[in-house]
Amino acid sequence: MTLPFADLQFLRPAWLLALLFLPLLAWAWRQRARRRSGWRTAVDAHLLPHLLDARGGGRDSSLAGLATLAGLAVAIVALAGPGWRGVPQPLQGGGSALVIVLDLSSATLANDLQPSRLAQARARIDALLHAHAGEVALVAYADDAFVVSPVTSDPDNVAVFLDALAPEVMPVDGQRPERAIDRARELLARAGHARGDILLLAPEAGRAAVRTATRAAADGYRVSVLAMGTEAGAGYRGRDGEIHRSALDPGSLRALAAAGGGRVHGWDEAPGQVLAALGGGGAADAGTGAVAADGSRGLVREDGGYWLLPLAMLLLLAAFRRGGVLAVLALCMVLPMQPALAAGAGPPVADAWRRADQAAHARSVEAEAAYREGDFAAAARGFADLPGADAAYNRGNALARAGRYEEAIAAYDEALREAPDMSDAVANRAAVEAVMDREPPSGGAGGGDMPPDGGKGDRGAGDEAGDRGDDGRAPPDDDAGKEQEGDPSAPRPQPPGDADANAGPPPAPGDDSDADARARQQAADDAQREAMQRALDAGTARGAGSEADDQHNASERSESTAADEREQANAAWLRRVPDDPGALLRARFRNEHLRRRAGER
């Protein structure tokens, strides 16, 4: 039978030494409590044993002290990091990073390795990439060294450049392996590897390369050699057009490997054997990760100390004075309410919970919700003191809908000061001014709803905004619309002046043309009124009208057509671009070479 917590281990066992101080703390606490007894200041010490009841005194304080000591003990155990189960964790074995360094001078065109050293090197590197289990990188060198691919865990990212490797991509011909070894060491260090392997594919090495390999080995990076070529050698044509000869120099390669802490591998060795000698492992070692102390792989001990924290906090509450616990709980309840209490009038400010811009956004959302629900006074208060032209415009809309026209005009003016090209604010301000210009009703019989032009019903601010505004988003005085639709709660608009005086002479009986004109005018007014009301019902604080929707849809269609045309043009242009990774490497290496030469001057 397995006992509970049989595998219990402490990740930080040094914290358990703190348990030794708890008895000392308990003794000091008791002595301090005795010295603070109120009776000791009023009664002589030799009389206290006869006057005080030792059985009942300090029982509550003793229980509080025991609870506090128990809480401290639990907290110390939690800090020690108790762990009783292992959890899977991706672990990476050390020393698995490999940088392949390839001689890419004109000597790789020699054919002592059929069909050429370059073709054989490409095939050998591809086999090494797919047999290696860790991270890989590729560096090519001639007179200077360049990074073909940085350290990566995906060998395909390196293999994609193999067919493009040729002496022509190198800016300058030559053989300087020491520069390539330095570049490989920098790659491993930047990738965070304290150890790693550098495998040099080359026919020879000089004294400078041996010294560089010694420095790399001192930094923890082992340098090995894969001998490329034969001792008989072969000829090749250099960039100068002359025929040169290259042969394998085993002595210099052995000196390089000895200085770098590695060994020389023959060209005929299998990739798995080469990698096994390097210590990086082949495909059989893929994914093993690090080995734990109990023999399991890929498992780490989980820190379970956080499970003890609630118990420790509960026990430590006894350390507070009487009433202190309630004060702490009240403080914890008040702190989350601070943003709500601070969300009153005034500009939004940052607090412990939100930034100033976040507080402004939250208030704007609440104001928009109030606007949609018809509480325009609350919406105006919400948009007040918010920064930006949009907030001032929305406040003007809310004030206009609430009937506070002068304040609405002031809000529109504020929006226009910040955004002079806001056409919505211009149109709605003009509509509100038109409402304010109308005189109060003067009474009269039979003409209360007749406007001066002889039509029926007052168009109001919303109609004029519909005529002038870009998208009908004006906050109009829609009382006339509501009155015509039979809303009993809507106030009735009155025409300015005396209806009989302004209406003009009545039409002559039988004047069909005048009757037709009045009918057409009434139909136009009714249609305008209905369009205005639909825009108001569907709009928000900055709702869009039908005209803006049409313009927006037309703009979207034109943008979609333009995007399709651009996509087709780009696709046609990409088809004309030749797929030549070698040109990319050639340009990159040339630019890097020029920058280095400029830096050396």
Coordinates of C-alpha atoms in Angstrom, one line a residue:
M1 CA 0.0 0.0 0.0
T2 CA 1.3 3.4 -1.0
L3 CA 1.2 5.9 1.9
P4 CA -0.2 9.4 1.2
F5 CA 2.5 11.9 0.3
A6 CA 5.1 9.1 0.2
D7 CA 6.9 11.1 -2.5
L8 CA 6.9 14.3 -0.6
Q9 CA 9.9 16.5 -1.2
F10 CA 10.8 20.0 -0.4
L11 CA 12.1 22.2 -3.2
R12 CA 13.6 24.8 -0.8
P13 CA 14.3 22.8 2.4
A14 CA 16.5 25.5 3.9
W15 CA 13.3 27.3 4.9
L16 CA 12.5 24.5 7.4
L17 CA 15.3 25.8 9.6
A18 CA 13.0 28.8 10.4
L19 CA 10.8 26.4 12.5
L20 CA 13.6 26.3 15.1
F21 CA 12.9 29.9 15.9
L22 CA 9.2 29.4 16.7
P23 CA 9.8 28.1 20.3
L24 CA 12.0 31.2 21.0
L25 CA 9.3 33.4 19.5
A26 CA 6.7 31.8 21.8
W27 CA 8.8 32.3 24.9
A28 CA 9.4 36.0 24.0
W29 CA 5.8 36.5 23.4
R30 CA 4.8 35.0 26.8
Q31 CA 7.4 37.1 28.6
R32 CA 6.1 40.3 26.9
A33 CA 2.5 39.5 27.8
R34 CA 3.5 39.1 31.4
R35 CA 5.3 42.4 31.5
R36 CA 2.3 44.1 30.0
S37 CA -0.2 42.8 32.6
G38 CA -2.1 45.8 34.1
W39 CA -2.1 44.3 37.6
R40 CA 1.7 44.3 37.8
T41 CA 1.7 48.1 37.7
A42 CA -0.8 48.4 40.6
V43 CA 0.1 45.4 42.8
D44 CA 3.4 44.3 44.3
A45 CA 5.0 41.4 42.6
H46 CA 5.0 39.2 45.8
L47 CA 1.3 39.6 46.1
L48 CA 0.3 38.7 42.5
P49 CA 0.4 34.9 42.9
H50 CA -2.1 35.2 45.8
L51 CA -4.5 37.6 44.1
L52 CA -4.6 36.4 40.4
D53 CA -6.3 33.2 39.2
A54 CA -3.6 31.4 37.2
R55 CA -6.1 29.0 35.6
G56 CA -8.4 31.4 33.8
G57 CA -6.3 34.4 33.2
G58 CA -5.0 34.9 29.6
R59 CA -6.9 31.9 28.2
D60 CA -8.0 33.9 25.1
S61 CA -4.6 35.4 24.5
S62 CA -3.0 32.0 24.8
L63 CA -5.3 30.5 22.2
A64 CA -4.6 33.5 19.9
G65 CA -0.9 33.0 20.4
L66 CA -1.1 29.3 19.6
A67 CA -3.1 30.0 16.4
T68 CA -0.5 32.6 15.4
L69 CA 2.4 30.2 15.9
A70 CA 0.5 27.5 14.0
G71 CA 0.0 30.0 11.1
L72 CA 3.6 30.9 11.1
A73 CA 4.6 27.2 11.0
V74 CA 2.3 26.5 8.1
A75 CA 3.6 29.6 6.2
I76 CA 7.2 28.4 6.7
V77 CA 6.3 24.9 5.4
A78 CA 4.7 26.6 2.3
L79 CA 7.9 28.6 1.7
A80 CA 9.9 25.4 1.8
G81 CA 8.1 24.3 -1.4
P82 CA 6.5 20.9 -0.6
G83 CA 6.0 18.8 -3.7
W84 CA 4.4 15.4 -3.8
R85 CA 3.8 14.9 -7.6
G86 CA 5.7 15.4 -10.8
V87 CA 4.2 17.3 -13.8
P88 CA 5.4 17.0 -17.4
Q89 CA 7.8 19.7 -18.4
P90 CA 9.6 20.2 -21.7
L91 CA 13.3 19.9 -20.9
Q92 CA 16.3 20.4 -23.2
G93 CA 19.4 18.5 -22.8
G94 CA 22.6 20.5 -22.7
G95 CA 25.2 20.5 -25.5
S96 CA 22.7 19.6 -28.3
A97 CA 23.2 22.8 -30.3
L98 CA 25.3 22.3 -33.5
V99 CA 26.7 24.9 -35.9
I100 CA 27.8 23.5 -39.3
V101 CA 30.6 25.5 -40.9
L102 CA 31.1 25.0 -44.6
D103 CA 34.1 26.1 -46.8
L104 CA 32.4 27.8 -49.8
S105 CA 35.5 29.0 -51.6
S106 CA 36.3 28.1 -55.2
A107 CA 38.1 25.0 -53.9
T108 CA 34.7 23.3 -53.3
L109 CA 34.5 23.0 -57.1
A110 CA 37.3 20.4 -57.1
N111 CA 36.1 17.0 -58.2
D112 CA 38.2 14.7 -56.0
L113 CA 34.9 13.9 -54.4
Q114 CA 32.6 13.0 -57.3
P115 CA 30.9 14.8 -58.8
S116 CA 32.3 17.7 -56.8
R117 CA 33.1 18.6 -53.2
L118 CA 30.2 21.1 -53.3
A119 CA 27.6 18.5 -54.3
Q120 CA 28.9 16.0 -51.7
A121 CA 28.8 18.7 -49.0
R122 CA 25.2 19.7 -49.8
A123 CA 24.1 16.0 -49.5
R124 CA 26.2 15.5 -46.3
I125 CA 24.8 18.6 -44.6
D126 CA 21.2 17.6 -45.5
A127 CA 21.8 14.2 -43.8
L128 CA 23.3 15.8 -40.7
L129 CA 20.4 18.2 -40.4
H130 CA 17.8 15.5 -40.4
A131 CA 19.8 13.1 -38.1
H132 CA 20.5 15.8 -35.5
A133 CA 17.9 16.0 -32.7
G134 CA 18.8 19.5 -31.3
E135 CA 19.1 23.0 -32.6
V136 CA 21.2 23.7 -35.7
A137 CA 22.7 26.6 -37.6
L138 CA 24.7 27.0 -40.8
V139 CA 27.7 29.3 -41.5
A140 CA 29.5 29.6 -44.8
Y141 CA 32.9 31.1 -45.3
A142 CA 35.5 32.0 -48.0
D143 CA 37.7 35.1 -47.3
D144 CA 34.9 36.2 -44.9
A145 CA 32.2 34.3 -43.0
F146 CA 28.4 34.8 -43.2
V147 CA 25.4 33.3 -41.4
V148 CA 23.3 31.3 -43.8
S149 CA 20.8 30.4 -41.1
P150 CA 20.8 31.3 -37.4
V151 CA 20.3 28.7 -34.6
T152 CA 16.9 27.0 -35.1
S153 CA 15.1 23.9 -34.0
D154 CA 13.6 23.3 -37.5
P155 CA 16.2 21.8 -39.9
D156 CA 14.0 22.6 -42.9
N157 CA 14.7 26.3 -42.3
V158 CA 18.4 25.5 -43.0
A159 CA 17.9 22.9 -45.7
V160 CA 16.0 25.4 -47.9
F161 CA 19.2 27.2 -48.6
L162 CA 21.4 24.2 -49.5
D163 CA 20.8 24.2 -53.2
A164 CA 21.7 27.9 -53.4
L165 CA 25.1 27.4 -51.8
A166 CA 27.8 28.0 -54.3
P167 CA 31.1 29.9 -54.4
E168 CA 29.4 32.6 -56.6
V169 CA 27.3 33.9 -53.6
M170 CA 30.4 34.8 -51.6
P171 CA 31.6 38.4 -52.1
V172 CA 35.3 37.6 -52.0
D173 CA 37.1 34.3 -52.6
G174 CA 39.6 32.8 -50.2
Q175 CA 39.9 30.5 -47.2
R176 CA 39.6 32.0 -43.7
P177 CA 38.1 29.3 -41.4
E178 CA 39.0 31.2 -38.3
R179 CA 36.4 33.9 -39.1
A180 CA 33.8 31.2 -39.5
I181 CA 34.6 29.6 -36.2
D182 CA 34.3 33.0 -34.5
R183 CA 30.9 33.6 -36.2
A184 CA 29.7 30.2 -35.0
R185 CA 30.8 30.9 -31.4
E186 CA 28.9 34.2 -31.5
L187 CA 25.7 32.4 -32.8
L188 CA 25.8 29.9 -30.0
A189 CA 26.3 32.6 -27.3
R190 CA 23.5 34.8 -28.6
A191 CA 21.2 31.8 -28.7
G192 CA 21.8 31.3 -25.0
H193 CA 23.8 28.0 -25.2
A194 CA 26.7 27.7 -22.8
R195 CA 27.9 24.6 -24.6
G196 CA 27.6 23.5 -28.1
D197 CA 29.4 21.9 -31.1
I198 CA 31.0 23.4 -34.2
L199 CA 31.5 21.0 -37.1
L200 CA 33.9 22.4 -39.8
L201 CA 33.6 21.0 -43.3
A202 CA 37.0 22.0 -44.9
P203 CA 40.0 20.5 -46.6
E204 CA 42.6 22.5 -44.5
A205 CA 43.1 24.9 -41.7
G206 CA 45.8 27.4 -40.8
R207 CA 47.4 28.5 -37.6
A208 CA 44.9 31.4 -37.1
A209 CA 42.1 28.8 -37.2
V210 CA 43.9 26.7 -34.6
R211 CA 44.1 29.7 -32.2
T212 CA 40.4 30.5 -32.8
A213 CA 39.5 26.9 -32.0
T214 CA 41.4 27.2 -28.7
R215 CA 39.4 30.2 -27.7
A216 CA 36.1 28.6 -28.7
A217 CA 37.0 25.5 -26.6
A218 CA 37.8 27.7 -23.6
D219 CA 34.3 29.2 -23.9
G220 CA 32.7 25.8 -23.9
Y221 CA 32.2 25.2 -27.6
R222 CA 33.8 22.1 -29.0
V223 CA 35.3 22.3 -32.5
S224 CA 35.4 19.1 -34.7
V225 CA 36.3 18.6 -38.3
L226 CA 34.7 16.7 -41.2
A227 CA 37.6 16.3 -43.7
M228 CA 36.3 17.3 -47.1
G229 CA 38.4 16.1 -50.0
T230 CA 41.2 13.6 -50.6
E231 CA 45.0 13.7 -50.1
A232 CA 45.5 13.3 -53.8
G233 CA 43.4 16.4 -54.4
A234 CA 42.1 17.8 -57.7
G235 CA 42.2 21.0 -59.8
Y236 CA 39.6 23.7 -60.0
R237 CA 39.2 27.0 -61.8
G238 CA 39.3 30.0 -59.5
R239 CA 37.6 33.4 -60.0
D240 CA 40.7 34.7 -61.6
G241 CA 40.3 32.2 -64.4
E242 CA 43.4 30.3 -63.5
I243 CA 43.6 26.6 -62.6
H244 CA 44.4 25.9 -59.0
R245 CA 44.9 22.7 -57.0
S246 CA 43.4 21.8 -53.6
A247 CA 44.3 18.7 -51.6
L248 CA 43.3 17.5 -48.1
D249 CA 45.7 18.5 -45.3
P250 CA 45.1 16.0 -42.5
G251 CA 47.8 17.5 -40.2
S252 CA 46.3 21.0 -40.0
L253 CA 42.8 19.5 -39.5
R254 CA 44.1 17.3 -36.6
A255 CA 45.8 20.3 -35.0
L256 CA 42.5 22.3 -35.3
A257 CA 40.4 19.5 -33.8
A258 CA 42.9 19.0 -30.9
A259 CA 42.9 22.7 -30.1
G260 CA 39.1 22.7 -30.2
G261 CA 38.6 19.6 -28.0
G262 CA 37.0 17.6 -30.8
R263 CA 38.2 15.1 -33.4
V264 CA 38.6 14.6 -37.1
H265 CA 35.9 12.6 -38.9
G266 CA 36.4 10.9 -42.2
W267 CA 34.2 11.9 -45.1
D268 CA 32.9 8.3 -45.4
E269 CA 31.6 8.2 -41.8
A270 CA 27.8 7.9 -41.5
P271 CA 26.0 11.0 -40.1
G272 CA 24.8 9.1 -37.1
Q273 CA 28.3 8.1 -36.2
V274 CA 29.5 11.7 -36.5
L275 CA 26.7 13.1 -34.3
A276 CA 27.2 10.3 -31.7
A277 CA 30.8 11.3 -31.4
L278 CA 29.8 14.9 -31.1
G279 CA 27.5 14.1 -28.2
G280 CA 24.4 15.7 -29.8
G281 CA 22.8 12.3 -30.5
G282 CA 21.0 11.1 -33.5
A283 CA 17.3 10.6 -34.1
A284 CA 17.2 8.0 -31.4
D285 CA 17.8 10.6 -28.8
A286 CA 15.2 13.0 -30.0
G287 CA 12.8 14.4 -27.4
T288 CA 14.4 12.6 -24.4
G289 CA 15.1 15.8 -22.6
A290 CA 16.8 15.9 -19.2
V291 CA 16.7 13.0 -16.8
A292 CA 15.3 13.5 -13.4
A293 CA 16.8 12.2 -10.2
D294 CA 14.2 9.4 -9.9
G295 CA 14.9 8.1 -13.3
S296 CA 11.9 9.6 -15.0
R297 CA 12.2 11.8 -18.0
G298 CA 10.5 15.1 -18.7
L299 CA 9.0 15.4 -15.2
V300 CA 9.6 18.2 -12.6
R301 CA 8.4 18.4 -9.1
E302 CA 5.4 20.7 -8.6
D303 CA 5.6 23.3 -5.9
G304 CA 2.4 22.7 -3.8
G305 CA 3.1 25.3 -1.2
Y306 CA 0.3 27.5 -2.4
W307 CA -2.3 25.0 -1.1
L308 CA -1.2 25.9 2.4
L309 CA -1.5 29.6 2.1
P310 CA -5.3 29.9 2.8
L311 CA -4.8 27.9 6.0
A312 CA -1.8 30.0 7.1
M313 CA -3.8 33.3 6.4
L314 CA -6.8 32.0 8.4
L315 CA -4.6 31.1 11.4
L316 CA -2.7 34.4 11.3
L317 CA -5.9 36.4 11.6
A318 CA -5.7 35.7 15.3
A319 CA -2.7 38.0 15.5
F320 CA -4.9 41.0 15.0
R321 CA -6.2 43.0 17.9
R322 CA -9.9 42.9 18.8
G323 CA -11.8 44.5 16.0
G324 CA -8.8 44.4 13.7
V325 CA -10.2 41.5 11.6
L326 CA -13.4 43.4 10.9
A327 CA -11.4 46.5 9.9
V328 CA -9.3 44.5 7.4
L329 CA -12.4 42.9 5.9
A330 CA -14.1 46.3 5.6
L331 CA -11.0 47.6 3.9
C332 CA -11.0 44.7 1.4
M333 CA -14.6 45.5 0.6
V334 CA -14.0 49.2 0.2
L335 CA -11.0 49.0 -2.1
P336 CA -12.9 47.5 -5.1
M337 CA -15.5 50.2 -4.7
Q338 CA -13.0 53.0 -5.2
P339 CA -13.4 53.2 -9.0
A340 CA -17.1 53.4 -8.7
L341 CA -16.9 56.1 -6.0
A342 CA -14.4 58.1 -8.0
A343 CA -16.6 57.9 -11.2
G344 CA -18.6 61.0 -10.4
A345 CA -18.4 64.4 -11.9
G346 CA -15.1 65.8 -13.2
P347 CA -12.6 64.5 -15.8
P348 CA -11.7 60.8 -15.5
V349 CA -8.6 60.2 -13.5
A350 CA -6.3 57.2 -13.0
D351 CA -6.7 55.1 -9.9
A352 CA -5.3 51.8 -8.6
W353 CA -7.5 49.8 -10.9
R354 CA -7.7 51.7 -14.2
R355 CA -5.8 54.2 -16.3
A356 CA -7.3 57.5 -17.1
D357 CA -8.1 56.5 -20.7
Q358 CA -9.8 53.3 -19.5
A359 CA -11.9 55.3 -17.0
A360 CA -12.9 57.7 -19.8
H361 CA -13.9 54.8 -22.1
A362 CA -16.0 53.1 -19.4
R363 CA -17.9 56.4 -18.8
S364 CA -18.4 56.9 -22.5
V365 CA -19.9 53.4 -22.8
E366 CA -22.3 54.1 -19.9
A367 CA -23.3 57.4 -21.4
E368 CA -24.0 55.8 -24.8
A369 CA -26.2 53.2 -23.1
A370 CA -28.2 55.9 -21.3
Y371 CA -28.7 57.7 -24.7
R372 CA -30.1 54.6 -26.3
E373 CA -32.5 54.1 -23.4
G374 CA -33.8 57.7 -23.8
D375 CA -32.2 59.1 -20.6
F376 CA -30.7 62.1 -22.3
A377 CA -30.0 64.0 -19.1
A378 CA -27.9 61.1 -17.8
A379 CA -26.2 60.8 -21.1
A380 CA -25.3 64.5 -21.1
R381 CA -23.8 64.1 -17.6
G382 CA -21.8 61.1 -18.7
F383 CA -20.3 62.8 -21.8
A384 CA -19.4 65.9 -19.7
D385 CA -15.7 66.4 -19.0
L386 CA -14.7 63.6 -21.5
P387 CA -11.8 64.6 -23.8
G388 CA -12.1 64.8 -27.5
A389 CA -14.4 66.3 -30.2
D390 CA -16.6 63.1 -30.3
A391 CA -17.5 63.4 -26.6
A392 CA -18.5 67.1 -27.1
Y393 CA -20.6 66.2 -30.1
N394 CA -22.4 63.4 -28.3
R395 CA -23.0 65.7 -25.3
G396 CA -24.5 68.2 -27.7
N397 CA -26.8 65.5 -29.1
A398 CA -28.0 64.5 -25.7
L399 CA -28.6 68.1 -24.6
A400 CA -30.5 68.8 -27.7
R401 CA -32.7 65.8 -27.2
A402 CA -33.3 66.9 -23.6
G403 CA -34.5 70.3 -24.8
R404 CA -31.4 72.3 -23.5
Y405 CA -30.7 74.0 -26.8
E406 CA -28.3 76.7 -25.6
E407 CA -26.1 74.2 -23.8
A408 CA -26.3 71.9 -26.9
I409 CA -25.0 74.8 -29.1
A410 CA -22.1 75.4 -26.7
A411 CA -21.3 71.7 -26.9
Y412 CA -21.3 71.7 -30.7
D413 CA -19.1 74.8 -30.6
E414 CA -16.6 72.9 -28.4
A415 CA -16.6 70.0 -30.8
L416 CA -16.0 72.3 -33.8
R417 CA -13.1 74.0 -32.0
E418 CA -11.3 70.7 -31.8
A419 CA -12.5 69.3 -35.1
P420 CA -13.5 72.2 -37.5
D421 CA -14.3 69.8 -40.3
M422 CA -16.9 67.8 -38.4
S423 CA -19.9 68.2 -40.7
D424 CA -22.3 66.5 -38.4
A425 CA -21.7 69.1 -35.7
V426 CA -22.2 71.9 -38.2
A427 CA -25.5 70.4 -39.4
N428 CA -26.9 69.7 -36.0
R429 CA -25.9 73.1 -34.6
A430 CA -27.8 74.7 -37.5
A431 CA -30.8 72.5 -36.8
V432 CA -30.9 73.5 -33.1
E433 CA -30.6 77.2 -34.0
A434 CA -33.5 76.8 -36.3
V435 CA -35.6 75.4 -33.5
M436 CA -34.5 78.3 -31.2
D437 CA -35.4 80.9 -33.8
R438 CA -39.0 79.9 -33.8
E439 CA -41.2 82.2 -31.7
P440 CA -43.4 80.9 -29.0
P441 CA -47.0 79.9 -29.9
S442 CA -49.5 82.8 -30.2
G443 CA -52.7 80.8 -30.3
G444 CA -55.4 81.1 -33.0
A445 CA -58.1 78.9 -34.3
G446 CA -57.9 76.3 -36.9
G447 CA -54.3 77.0 -37.9
G448 CA -52.3 75.6 -35.0
D449 CA -50.6 73.0 -37.0
M450 CA -50.2 74.9 -40.3
P451 CA -46.7 76.2 -41.1
P452 CA -46.3 79.4 -43.0
D453 CA -45.8 77.7 -46.3
G454 CA -49.2 76.2 -46.3
G455 CA -48.1 72.6 -45.6
K456 CA -49.3 70.6 -42.7
G457 CA -47.0 70.0 -39.8
D458 CA -43.8 71.6 -38.7
R459 CA -40.7 69.9 -40.1
G460 CA -38.6 70.8 -37.0
A461 CA -34.9 70.5 -36.5
G462 CA -34.6 67.0 -37.6
D463 CA -36.1 67.7 -41.0
E464 CA -33.7 70.6 -41.6
A465 CA -30.8 68.4 -40.4
G466 CA -32.0 65.8 -42.8
D467 CA -31.7 68.4 -45.6
R468 CA -28.4 69.8 -44.5
G469 CA -26.6 67.0 -42.6
D470 CA -24.4 64.4 -44.3
D471 CA -26.0 61.4 -42.6
G472 CA -29.1 62.7 -40.8
R473 CA -27.5 62.3 -37.4
A474 CA -28.9 65.5 -36.0
P475 CA -30.7 65.4 -32.7
P476 CA -33.8 67.1 -34.0
D477 CA -36.8 68.4 -32.3
D478 CA -39.0 65.5 -33.4
D479 CA -42.1 66.7 -31.6
A480 CA -43.9 67.4 -34.9
G481 CA -43.2 63.9 -36.1
K482 CA -44.5 62.4 -32.9
E483 CA -47.6 64.5 -33.0
Q484 CA -48.3 63.5 -36.6
E485 CA -47.9 59.8 -35.7
G486 CA -50.3 60.1 -32.8
D487 CA -47.9 60.0 -29.9
P488 CA -50.0 61.6 -27.0
S489 CA -46.9 62.2 -24.9
A490 CA -45.3 64.5 -27.5
P491 CA -45.7 68.2 -27.2
R492 CA -47.4 69.9 -30.0
P493 CA -45.3 72.3 -32.0
Q494 CA -46.8 75.7 -32.8
P495 CA -46.3 77.9 -35.8
P496 CA -44.8 81.3 -35.4
G497 CA -47.1 84.3 -35.5
D498 CA -50.8 84.4 -36.4
A499 CA -51.8 81.4 -38.5
D500 CA -54.5 83.4 -40.4
A501 CA -52.0 86.2 -41.1
N502 CA -49.2 84.0 -42.4
A503 CA -51.1 81.4 -44.2
G504 CA -52.0 83.7 -47.1
P505 CA -55.3 84.0 -48.9
P506 CA -57.3 80.8 -49.1
P507 CA -57.3 79.1 -52.5
A508 CA -60.1 79.7 -54.9
P509 CA -62.7 77.0 -55.2
G510 CA -62.0 74.7 -58.0
D511 CA -58.3 75.6 -58.3
D512 CA -57.1 72.2 -59.0
S513 CA -53.5 73.2 -59.5
D514 CA -53.3 74.7 -56.1
A515 CA -54.9 71.7 -54.6
D516 CA -52.4 69.4 -56.4
A517 CA -49.5 71.6 -55.1
R518 CA -50.7 71.3 -51.6
A519 CA -51.2 67.5 -51.9
R520 CA -47.7 67.2 -53.3
Q521 CA -46.3 69.3 -50.5
Q522 CA -48.1 67.3 -47.9
A523 CA -46.8 64.0 -49.3
A524 CA -43.3 65.4 -49.4
D525 CA -43.5 66.6 -45.8
D526 CA -44.9 63.2 -44.6
A527 CA -42.2 61.3 -46.4
Q528 CA -39.5 63.6 -44.9
R529 CA -41.0 63.2 -41.5
E530 CA -41.0 59.4 -41.7
A531 CA -37.4 59.3 -43.0
M532 CA -36.3 61.5 -40.1
Q533 CA -38.0 59.4 -37.5
R534 CA -36.5 56.2 -38.9
A535 CA -33.0 57.7 -38.6
L536 CA -33.7 58.8 -35.0
D537 CA -35.0 55.4 -33.9
A538 CA -32.1 53.5 -35.5
G539 CA -29.3 56.0 -34.5
T540 CA -27.1 56.0 -31.4
A541 CA -25.1 58.9 -30.0
R542 CA -23.5 59.1 -33.5
G543 CA -25.9 57.0 -35.5
A544 CA -25.8 56.9 -39.3
G545 CA -28.5 58.0 -41.7
S546 CA -29.6 56.3 -44.9
E547 CA -27.5 58.7 -47.0
A548 CA -24.3 57.9 -45.1
D549 CA -25.1 54.2 -45.3
D550 CA -25.4 54.5 -49.1
Q551 CA -22.1 56.4 -49.3
H552 CA -20.5 53.9 -46.9
N553 CA -21.7 51.0 -49.0
A554 CA -20.5 52.6 -52.2
S555 CA -17.2 53.3 -50.6
E556 CA -16.9 49.7 -49.5
R557 CA -17.7 48.5 -53.0
S558 CA -15.1 50.7 -54.5
E559 CA -12.5 49.8 -51.9
S560 CA -13.2 46.1 -52.5
T561 CA -12.9 46.5 -56.2
A562 CA -9.6 48.4 -55.8
A563 CA -8.3 45.7 -53.3
D564 CA -9.1 43.0 -55.8
E565 CA -7.3 44.9 -58.6
R566 CA -4.3 45.4 -56.3
E567 CA -4.2 41.7 -55.4
Q568 CA -4.3 40.7 -59.0
A569 CA -1.5 43.1 -59.9
N570 CA 0.6 41.9 -57.0
A571 CA 0.1 38.2 -58.0
A572 CA 1.1 39.0 -61.5
W573 CA 4.2 40.9 -60.3
L574 CA 5.2 38.0 -58.0
R575 CA 4.9 35.6 -60.9
R576 CA 7.5 37.6 -62.7
V577 CA 10.0 37.5 -59.8
P578 CA 12.4 34.6 -60.3
D579 CA 12.7 32.0 -57.6
D580 CA 16.4 32.3 -56.9
P581 CA 17.5 31.9 -53.3
G582 CA 21.1 32.2 -54.4
A583 CA 20.5 35.8 -55.5
L584 CA 19.1 36.6 -52.1
L585 CA 22.2 35.1 -50.3
R586 CA 24.5 36.9 -52.8
A587 CA 22.9 40.2 -52.1
R588 CA 22.8 39.7 -48.3
F589 CA 26.4 38.6 -48.1
R590 CA 27.6 41.4 -50.3
N591 CA 25.8 44.1 -48.2
E592 CA 27.2 42.6 -45.0
H593 CA 30.7 42.4 -46.4
L594 CA 30.5 46.1 -47.5
R595 CA 29.3 47.1 -44.0
R596 CA 32.2 45.3 -42.3
R597 CA 34.8 46.8 -44.6
A598 CA 33.3 50.3 -43.9
G599 CA 33.5 49.6 -40.2
E600 CA 37.2 48.5 -40.4
R601 CA 38.2 51.8 -42.0

